[in-house]
mmCIF file of C-alpha atoms in Angstrom:
data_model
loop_
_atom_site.group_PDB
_atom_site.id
_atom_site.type_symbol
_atom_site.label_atom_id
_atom_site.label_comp_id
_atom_site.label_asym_id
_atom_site.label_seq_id
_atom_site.Cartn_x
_atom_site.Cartn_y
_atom_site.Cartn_z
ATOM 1 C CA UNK A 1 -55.007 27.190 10.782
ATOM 2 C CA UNK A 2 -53.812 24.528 8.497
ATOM 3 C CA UNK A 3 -51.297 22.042 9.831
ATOM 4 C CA UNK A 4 -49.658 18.780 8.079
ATOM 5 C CA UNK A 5 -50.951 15.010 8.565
ATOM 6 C CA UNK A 6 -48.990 12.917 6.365
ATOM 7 C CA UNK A 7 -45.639 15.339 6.380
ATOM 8 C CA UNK A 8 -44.368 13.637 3.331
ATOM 9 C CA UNK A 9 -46.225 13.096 -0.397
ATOM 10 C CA UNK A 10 -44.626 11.788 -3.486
ATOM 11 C CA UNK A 11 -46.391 11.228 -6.710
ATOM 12 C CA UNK A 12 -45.810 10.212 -10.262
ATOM 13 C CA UNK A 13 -45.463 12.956 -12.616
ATOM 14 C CA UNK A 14 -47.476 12.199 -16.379
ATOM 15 C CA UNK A 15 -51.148 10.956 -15.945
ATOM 16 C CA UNK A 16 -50.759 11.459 -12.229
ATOM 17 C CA UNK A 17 -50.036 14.590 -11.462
ATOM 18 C CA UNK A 18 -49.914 16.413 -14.772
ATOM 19 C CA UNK A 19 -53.037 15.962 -16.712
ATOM 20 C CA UNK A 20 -53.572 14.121 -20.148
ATOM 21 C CA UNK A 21 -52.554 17.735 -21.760
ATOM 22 C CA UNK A 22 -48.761 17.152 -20.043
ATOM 23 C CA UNK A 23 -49.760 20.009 -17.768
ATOM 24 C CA UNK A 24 -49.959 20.346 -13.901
ATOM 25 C CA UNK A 25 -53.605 22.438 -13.831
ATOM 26 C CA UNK A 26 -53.234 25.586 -11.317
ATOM 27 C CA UNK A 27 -55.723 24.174 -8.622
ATOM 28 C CA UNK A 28 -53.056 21.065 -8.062
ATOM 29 C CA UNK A 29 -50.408 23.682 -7.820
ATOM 30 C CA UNK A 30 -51.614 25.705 -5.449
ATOM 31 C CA UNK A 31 -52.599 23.276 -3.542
ATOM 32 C CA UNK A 32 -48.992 21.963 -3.342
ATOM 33 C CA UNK A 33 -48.265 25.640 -2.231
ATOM 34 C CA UNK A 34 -50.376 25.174 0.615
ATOM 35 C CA UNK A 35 -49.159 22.402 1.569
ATOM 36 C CA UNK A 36 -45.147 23.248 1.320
ATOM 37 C CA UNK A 37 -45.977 26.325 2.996
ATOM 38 C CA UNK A 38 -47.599 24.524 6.338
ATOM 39 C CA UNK A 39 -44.513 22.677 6.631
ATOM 40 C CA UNK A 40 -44.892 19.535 4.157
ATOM 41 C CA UNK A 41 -42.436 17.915 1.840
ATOM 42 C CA UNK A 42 -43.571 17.055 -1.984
ATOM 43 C CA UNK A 43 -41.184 15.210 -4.179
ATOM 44 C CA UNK A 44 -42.160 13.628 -7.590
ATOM 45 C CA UNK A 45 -40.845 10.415 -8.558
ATOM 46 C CA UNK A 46 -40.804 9.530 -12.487
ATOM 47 C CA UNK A 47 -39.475 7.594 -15.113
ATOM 48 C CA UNK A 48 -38.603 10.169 -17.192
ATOM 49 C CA UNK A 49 -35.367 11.029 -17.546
ATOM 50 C CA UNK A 50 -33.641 13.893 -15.462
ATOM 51 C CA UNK A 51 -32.750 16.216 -18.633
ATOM 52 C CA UNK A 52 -36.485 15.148 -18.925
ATOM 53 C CA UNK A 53 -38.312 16.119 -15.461
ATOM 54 C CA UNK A 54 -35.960 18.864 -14.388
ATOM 55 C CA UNK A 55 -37.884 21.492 -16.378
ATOM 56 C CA UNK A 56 -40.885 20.765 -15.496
ATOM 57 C CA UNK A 57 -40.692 20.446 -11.268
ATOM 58 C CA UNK A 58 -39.096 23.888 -11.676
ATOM 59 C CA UNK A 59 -41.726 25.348 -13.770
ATOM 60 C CA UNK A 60 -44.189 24.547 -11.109
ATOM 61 C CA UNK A 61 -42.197 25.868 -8.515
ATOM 62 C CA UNK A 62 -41.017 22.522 -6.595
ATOM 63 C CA UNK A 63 -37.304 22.637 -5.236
ATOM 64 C CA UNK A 64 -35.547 19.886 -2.975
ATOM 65 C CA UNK A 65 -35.501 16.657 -4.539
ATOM 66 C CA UNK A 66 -36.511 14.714 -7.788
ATOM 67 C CA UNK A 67 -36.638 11.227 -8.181
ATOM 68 C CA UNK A 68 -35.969 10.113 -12.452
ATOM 69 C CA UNK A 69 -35.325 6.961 -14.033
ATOM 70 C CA UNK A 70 -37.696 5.650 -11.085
ATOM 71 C CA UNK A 71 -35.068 5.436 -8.149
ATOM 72 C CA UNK A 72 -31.885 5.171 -10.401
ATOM 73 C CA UNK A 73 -31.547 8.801 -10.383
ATOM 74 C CA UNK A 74 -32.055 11.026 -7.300
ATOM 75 C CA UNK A 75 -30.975 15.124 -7.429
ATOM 76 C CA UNK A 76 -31.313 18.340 -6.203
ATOM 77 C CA UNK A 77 -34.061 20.708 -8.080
ATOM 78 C CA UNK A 78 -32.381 23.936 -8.332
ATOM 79 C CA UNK A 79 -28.956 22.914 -8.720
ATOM 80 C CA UNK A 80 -29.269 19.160 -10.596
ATOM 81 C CA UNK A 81 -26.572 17.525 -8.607
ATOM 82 C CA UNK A 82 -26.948 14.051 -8.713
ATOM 83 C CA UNK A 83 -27.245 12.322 -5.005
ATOM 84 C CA UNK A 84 -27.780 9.145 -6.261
ATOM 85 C CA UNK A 85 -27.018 7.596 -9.430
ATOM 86 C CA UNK A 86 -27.394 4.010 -10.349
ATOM 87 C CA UNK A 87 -27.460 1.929 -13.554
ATOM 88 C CA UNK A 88 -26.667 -1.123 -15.833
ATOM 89 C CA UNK A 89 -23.257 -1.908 -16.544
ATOM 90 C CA UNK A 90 -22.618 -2.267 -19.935
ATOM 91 C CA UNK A 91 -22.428 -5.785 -19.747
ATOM 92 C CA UNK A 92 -25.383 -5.735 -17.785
ATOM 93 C CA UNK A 93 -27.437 -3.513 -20.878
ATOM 94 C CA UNK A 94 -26.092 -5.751 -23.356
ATOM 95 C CA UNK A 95 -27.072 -9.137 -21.711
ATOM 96 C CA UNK A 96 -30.667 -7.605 -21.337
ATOM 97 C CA UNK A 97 -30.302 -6.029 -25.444
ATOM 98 C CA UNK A 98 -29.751 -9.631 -26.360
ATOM 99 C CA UNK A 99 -32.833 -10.870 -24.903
ATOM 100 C CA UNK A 100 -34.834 -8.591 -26.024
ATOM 101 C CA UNK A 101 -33.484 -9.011 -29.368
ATOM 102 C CA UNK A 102 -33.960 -12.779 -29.694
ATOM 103 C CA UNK A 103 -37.979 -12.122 -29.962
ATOM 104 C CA UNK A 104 -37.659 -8.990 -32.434
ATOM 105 C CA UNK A 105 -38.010 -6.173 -30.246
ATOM 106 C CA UNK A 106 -36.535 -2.783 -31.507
ATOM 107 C CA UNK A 107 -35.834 -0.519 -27.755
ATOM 108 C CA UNK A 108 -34.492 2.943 -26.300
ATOM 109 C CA UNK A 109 -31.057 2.194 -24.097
ATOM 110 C CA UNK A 110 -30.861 5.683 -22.159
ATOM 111 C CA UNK A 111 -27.185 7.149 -21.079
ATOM 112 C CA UNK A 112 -27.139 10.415 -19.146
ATOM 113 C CA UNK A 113 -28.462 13.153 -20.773
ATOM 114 C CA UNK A 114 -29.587 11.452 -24.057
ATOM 115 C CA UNK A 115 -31.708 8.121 -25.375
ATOM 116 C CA UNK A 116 -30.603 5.933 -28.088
ATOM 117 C CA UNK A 117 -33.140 4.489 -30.333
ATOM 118 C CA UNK A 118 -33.084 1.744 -32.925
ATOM 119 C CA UNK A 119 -37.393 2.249 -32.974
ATOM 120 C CA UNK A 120 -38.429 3.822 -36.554
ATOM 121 C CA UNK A 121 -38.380 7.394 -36.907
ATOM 122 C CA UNK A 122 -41.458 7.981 -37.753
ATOM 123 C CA UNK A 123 -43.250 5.192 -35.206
ATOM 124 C CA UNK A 124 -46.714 6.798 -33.465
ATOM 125 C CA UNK A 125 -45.305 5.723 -30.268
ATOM 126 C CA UNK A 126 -41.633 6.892 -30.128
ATOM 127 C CA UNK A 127 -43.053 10.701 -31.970
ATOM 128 C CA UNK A 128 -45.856 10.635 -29.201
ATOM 129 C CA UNK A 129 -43.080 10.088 -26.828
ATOM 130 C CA UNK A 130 -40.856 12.849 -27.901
ATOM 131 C CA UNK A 131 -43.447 15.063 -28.072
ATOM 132 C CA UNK A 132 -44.844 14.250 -24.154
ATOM 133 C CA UNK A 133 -40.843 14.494 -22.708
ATOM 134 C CA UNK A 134 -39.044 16.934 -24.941
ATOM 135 C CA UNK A 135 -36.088 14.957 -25.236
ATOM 136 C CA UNK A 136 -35.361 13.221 -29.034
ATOM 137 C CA UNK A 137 -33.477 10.497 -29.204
ATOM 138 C CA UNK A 138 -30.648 9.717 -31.223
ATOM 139 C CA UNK A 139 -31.790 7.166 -33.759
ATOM 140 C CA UNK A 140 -29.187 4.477 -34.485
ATOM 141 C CA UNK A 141 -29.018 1.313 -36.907
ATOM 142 C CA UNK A 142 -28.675 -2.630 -36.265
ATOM 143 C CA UNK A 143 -28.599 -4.007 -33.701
ATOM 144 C CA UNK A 144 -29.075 -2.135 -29.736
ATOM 145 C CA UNK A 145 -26.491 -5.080 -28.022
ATOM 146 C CA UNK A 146 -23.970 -4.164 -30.767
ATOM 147 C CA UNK A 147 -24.256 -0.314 -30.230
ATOM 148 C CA UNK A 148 -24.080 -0.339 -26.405
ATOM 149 C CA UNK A 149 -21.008 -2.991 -26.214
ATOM 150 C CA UNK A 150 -19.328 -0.474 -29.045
ATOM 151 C CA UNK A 151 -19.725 2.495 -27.036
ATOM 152 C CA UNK A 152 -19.085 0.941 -23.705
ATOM 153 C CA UNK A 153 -22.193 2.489 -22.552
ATOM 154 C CA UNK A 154 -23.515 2.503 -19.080
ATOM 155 C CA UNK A 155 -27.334 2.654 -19.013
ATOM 156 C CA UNK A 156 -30.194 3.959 -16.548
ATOM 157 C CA UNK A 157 -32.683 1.848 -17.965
ATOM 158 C CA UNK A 158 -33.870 0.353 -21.788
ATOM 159 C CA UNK A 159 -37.642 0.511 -22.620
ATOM 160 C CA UNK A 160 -39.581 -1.708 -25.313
ATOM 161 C CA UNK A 161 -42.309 0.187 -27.438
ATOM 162 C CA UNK A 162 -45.367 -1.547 -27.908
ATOM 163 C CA UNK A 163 -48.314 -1.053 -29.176
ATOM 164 C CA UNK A 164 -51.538 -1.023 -25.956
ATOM 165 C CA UNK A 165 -52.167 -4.515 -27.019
ATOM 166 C CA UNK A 166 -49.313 -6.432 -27.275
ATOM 167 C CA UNK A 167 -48.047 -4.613 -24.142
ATOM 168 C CA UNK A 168 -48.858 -7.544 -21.396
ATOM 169 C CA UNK A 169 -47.538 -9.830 -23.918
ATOM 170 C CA UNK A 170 -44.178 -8.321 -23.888
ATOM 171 C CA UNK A 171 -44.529 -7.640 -19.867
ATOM 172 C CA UNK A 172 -44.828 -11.339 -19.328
ATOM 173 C CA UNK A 173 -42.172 -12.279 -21.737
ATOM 174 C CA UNK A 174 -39.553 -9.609 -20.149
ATOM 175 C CA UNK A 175 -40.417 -10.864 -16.633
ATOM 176 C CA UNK A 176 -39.783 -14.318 -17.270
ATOM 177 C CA UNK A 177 -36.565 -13.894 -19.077
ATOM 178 C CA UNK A 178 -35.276 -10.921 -17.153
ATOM 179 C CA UNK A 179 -36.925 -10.326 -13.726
ATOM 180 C CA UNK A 180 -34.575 -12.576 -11.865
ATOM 181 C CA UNK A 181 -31.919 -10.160 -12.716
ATOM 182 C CA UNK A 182 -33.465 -6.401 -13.330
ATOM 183 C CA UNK A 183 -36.772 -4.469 -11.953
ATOM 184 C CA UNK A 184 -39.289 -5.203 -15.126
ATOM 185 C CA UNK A 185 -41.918 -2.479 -14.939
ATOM 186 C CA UNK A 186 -44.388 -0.702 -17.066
ATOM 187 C CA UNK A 187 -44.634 3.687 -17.275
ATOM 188 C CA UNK A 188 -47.204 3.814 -19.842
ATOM 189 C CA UNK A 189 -49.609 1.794 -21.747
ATOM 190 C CA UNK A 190 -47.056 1.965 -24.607
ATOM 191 C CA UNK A 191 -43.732 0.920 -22.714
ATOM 192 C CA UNK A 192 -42.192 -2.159 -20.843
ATOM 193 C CA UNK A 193 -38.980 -1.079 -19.113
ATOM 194 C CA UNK A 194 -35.874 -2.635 -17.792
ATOM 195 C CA UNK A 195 -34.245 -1.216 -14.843
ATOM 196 C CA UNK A 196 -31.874 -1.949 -11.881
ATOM 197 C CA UNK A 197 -32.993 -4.246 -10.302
ATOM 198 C CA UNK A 198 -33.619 -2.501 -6.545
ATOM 199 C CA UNK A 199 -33.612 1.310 -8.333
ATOM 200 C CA UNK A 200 -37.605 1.063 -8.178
ATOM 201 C CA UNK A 201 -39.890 3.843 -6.650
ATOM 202 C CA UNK A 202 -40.522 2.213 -3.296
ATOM 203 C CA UNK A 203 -36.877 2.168 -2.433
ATOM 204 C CA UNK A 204 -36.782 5.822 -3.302
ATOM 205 C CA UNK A 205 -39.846 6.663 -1.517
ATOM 206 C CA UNK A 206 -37.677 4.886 1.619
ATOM 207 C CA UNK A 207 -35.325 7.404 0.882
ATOM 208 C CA UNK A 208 -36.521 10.202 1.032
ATOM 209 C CA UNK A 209 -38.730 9.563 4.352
ATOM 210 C CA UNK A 210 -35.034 8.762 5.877
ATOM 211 C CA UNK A 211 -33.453 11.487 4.196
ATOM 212 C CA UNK A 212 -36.096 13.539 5.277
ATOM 213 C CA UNK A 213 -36.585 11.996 8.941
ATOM 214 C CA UNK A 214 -39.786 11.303 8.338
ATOM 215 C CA UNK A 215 -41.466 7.657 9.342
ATOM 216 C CA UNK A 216 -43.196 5.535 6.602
ATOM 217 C CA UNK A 217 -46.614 5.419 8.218
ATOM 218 C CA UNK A 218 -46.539 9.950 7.186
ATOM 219 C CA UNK A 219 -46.480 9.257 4.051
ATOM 220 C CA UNK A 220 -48.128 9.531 0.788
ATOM 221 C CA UNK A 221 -47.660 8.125 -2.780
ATOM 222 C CA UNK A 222 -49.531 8.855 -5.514
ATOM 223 C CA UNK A 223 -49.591 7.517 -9.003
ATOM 224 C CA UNK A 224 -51.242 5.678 -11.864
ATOM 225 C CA UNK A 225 -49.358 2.739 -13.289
ATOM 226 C CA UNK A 226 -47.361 -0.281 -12.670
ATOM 227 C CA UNK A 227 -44.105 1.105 -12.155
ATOM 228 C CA UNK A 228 -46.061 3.138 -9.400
ATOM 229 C CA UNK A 229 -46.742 -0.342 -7.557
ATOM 230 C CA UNK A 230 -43.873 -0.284 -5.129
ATOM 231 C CA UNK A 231 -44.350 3.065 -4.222
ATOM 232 C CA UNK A 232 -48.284 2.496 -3.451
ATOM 233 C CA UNK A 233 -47.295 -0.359 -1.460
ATOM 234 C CA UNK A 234 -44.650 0.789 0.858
ATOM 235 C CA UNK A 235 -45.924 4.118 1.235
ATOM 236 C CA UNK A 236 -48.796 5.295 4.667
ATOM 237 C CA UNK A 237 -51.419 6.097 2.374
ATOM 238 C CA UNK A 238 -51.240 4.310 -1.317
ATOM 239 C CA UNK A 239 -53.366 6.619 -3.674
ATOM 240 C CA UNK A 240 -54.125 5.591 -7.092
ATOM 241 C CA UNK A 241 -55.902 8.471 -9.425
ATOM 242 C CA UNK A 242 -59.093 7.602 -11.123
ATOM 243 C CA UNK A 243 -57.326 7.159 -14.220
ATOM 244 C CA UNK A 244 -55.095 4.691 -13.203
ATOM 245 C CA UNK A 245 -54.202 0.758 -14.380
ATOM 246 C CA UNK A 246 -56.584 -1.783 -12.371
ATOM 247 C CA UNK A 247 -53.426 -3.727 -10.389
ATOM 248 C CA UNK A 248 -52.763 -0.134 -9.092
ATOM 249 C CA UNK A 249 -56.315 0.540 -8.038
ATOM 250 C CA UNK A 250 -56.237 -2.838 -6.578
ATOM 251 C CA UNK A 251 -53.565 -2.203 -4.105
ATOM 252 C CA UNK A 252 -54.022 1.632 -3.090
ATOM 253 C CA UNK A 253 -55.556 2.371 0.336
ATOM 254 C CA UNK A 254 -57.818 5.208 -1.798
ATOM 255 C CA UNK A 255 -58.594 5.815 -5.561
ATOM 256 C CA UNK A 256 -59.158 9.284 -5.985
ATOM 257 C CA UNK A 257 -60.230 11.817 -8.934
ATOM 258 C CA UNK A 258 -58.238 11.731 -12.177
ATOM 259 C CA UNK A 259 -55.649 13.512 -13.403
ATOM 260 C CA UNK A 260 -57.783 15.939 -15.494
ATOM 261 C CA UNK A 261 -60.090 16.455 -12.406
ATOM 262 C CA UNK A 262 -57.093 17.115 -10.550
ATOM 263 C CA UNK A 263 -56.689 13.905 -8.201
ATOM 264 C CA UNK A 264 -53.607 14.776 -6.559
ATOM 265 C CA UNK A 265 -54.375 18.320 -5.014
ATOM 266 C CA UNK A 266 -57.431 16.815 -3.962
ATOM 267 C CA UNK A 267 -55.720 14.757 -1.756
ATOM 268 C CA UNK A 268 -53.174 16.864 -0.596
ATOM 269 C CA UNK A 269 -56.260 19.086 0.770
ATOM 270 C CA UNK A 270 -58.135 15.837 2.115
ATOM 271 C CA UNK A 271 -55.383 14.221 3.550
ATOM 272 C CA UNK A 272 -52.029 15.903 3.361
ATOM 273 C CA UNK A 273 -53.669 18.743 5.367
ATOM 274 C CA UNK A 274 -56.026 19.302 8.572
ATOM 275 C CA UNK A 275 -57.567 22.023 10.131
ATOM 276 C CA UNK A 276 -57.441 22.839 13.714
#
C-alpha cells in the first residue's frame, strides 16, 4: 500500500512540469493521480497569468488551488475565485515604467484578465510567448508609464523581453534600480519581471502548507528557474529538474530528470510516496 511522505508538492508549471512541447506527458499525470489519491496535496505555482494557467491545471485534472502571477494571485481551480490578490498600484507600475524606460526597454504591464504590450508585433519573443500561454496581448503605442497613469491601471506584475543574451544584463540593471522596492525575478530565459515585492513563490508555498495545515519540513517544490528560487529554498525538499538554470541547481536539495523525461512524476513516486 502506498502512503504519503512529503504530504504537500508544488511545482512550476512550463519547463518544469509541462515539457518543452507545453504539455504535461501522461506518466507525470498519473503519477499526480497516485499521489492525490493516497491522500497528498499538489498545487502549481506559475507566473503565468490566471486567464493563463486556469485551463491548463483543469485539463490535467488538478482542483484546489493555483498559485499565478507567482504569489500575487492565489484561487480556487474549479470555480476561479480569487483568495488572494495582490499588485502594483498604479503609481507603483508607473514609477517602475519610468525606470525601465530611461534605458530603452519596451515591456508587458499585465491587469486582470489581459496584458498590455508596447513590444513589436511581430517580435520572436512576444509571438513565442503568445503562442506558449494563449493569451495575446493588447498592443499599445508610446510610452508604457503614459498608458498605465492614463488608464489608472493597477498591475500584477510588468515583464521586460530580452533576447537570452542580454537577459543578465537587464537582471542586474532591474535589481539595482528596482529591487529595493519590488521582487525582480526571471520566468524564462527571455523575460525579467517586476513584481510585488513579498508576492514571490516562497511566500505562497508558506501559504498553502498553513492553509493546508501542513508543516514546511512535508514539503516539496519543484521548478526550473530563478523565479523558482524562493520556493526551492523555503520548501522540505528543493527539487530542481535537469533542465533547469545553474543558481537553481545550486540551491535544490536534489536535481532530478528533465522536463521531457518527466522529472516531476519521478519524484512524486521517489519521494512524494512510500510503500509499506
Amino acid at each position: 500500500m502506498k502512503n504519503v511522505n512529503y504530504e504537500l508538492i508544488v511545482s512550476d508549471f512550463d519547463e518544469t512540469l509541462a515539457n518543452m512541447q507545453h504539455h504535461v506527458p501522461q506518466d507525470v499525470v498519473d503519477a499526480i493521480n497516485e499521489y492525490v489519491a493516497a491522500g497528498g496535496i499538489f498545487a502549481v505555482c506559475t507566473g503565468r497569468m490566471l486567464r493563463s494557467i486556469l485551463p491548463r491545471v483543469r485539463e490535467i485534472g488538478l482542483k484546489g488551488i493555483v498559485v499565478a502571477y507567482q504569489g500575487t494571485v492565489i484561487a480556487d481551480i474549479e470555480t476561479g475565485e480569487m483568495i488572494h490578490h495582490g499588485g502594483l498600484t498604479c503609481g507603483e507600475t508607473v514609477y517602475a515604467c519610468k525606470i525601465l524606460e530611461e534605458y530603452g526597454l519596451k515591456m508587458n504591464a499585465y491587469s486582470g484578465d489581459n496584458f498590455y504590450s508596447n513590444v513589436a508585433d511581430d517580435n520572436p519573443y512576444r509571438m513565442y510567448y503568445q503562442q506558449s500561454t494563449g493569451v495575446y496581448g493588447i498592443s499599445i503605442e508610446g510610452l508604457m508609464s503614459e498608458y498605465v497613469e492614463a488608464h489608472d491601471m493597477f498591475c500584477e506584475k510588468i515583464t521586460v523581453m530580452v533576447t537570452n543574451a542580454d537577459q543578465q544584463a537587464v537582471y542586474k540593471i532591474m535589481q539595482e534600480r528596482l529591487g529595493d522596492r519590488f521582487d525582480i525575478t526571471c520566468s524564462a530565459g527571455c523575460l525579467v519581471e517586476v513584481s510585488p515585492k513579498d508576492d514571490h513563490k516562497g511566500n505562497a508555498l508558506r501559504w498553502l502548507a498553513a492553509h493546508y495545515g501542513i508543516p514546511m519540513e512535508k514539503t516539496i517544490a519543484c521548478g526550473d528557474q530563478l523565479n523558482d528560487l524562493t520556493m526551492i529554498e523555503a520548501a522540505g525538499l528543493g527539487v530542481a529538474v535537469g533542465n533547469a538554470v545553474q543558481k537553481i541547481k545550486d540551491a535544490a536539495d536534489i536535481v532530478t530528470a528533465t522536463n521531457d523525461e518527466g522529472g516531476v512524476g519521478k519524484i512524486i513516486r521517489e519521494y512524494g510516496l512510500r510503500k509499506d
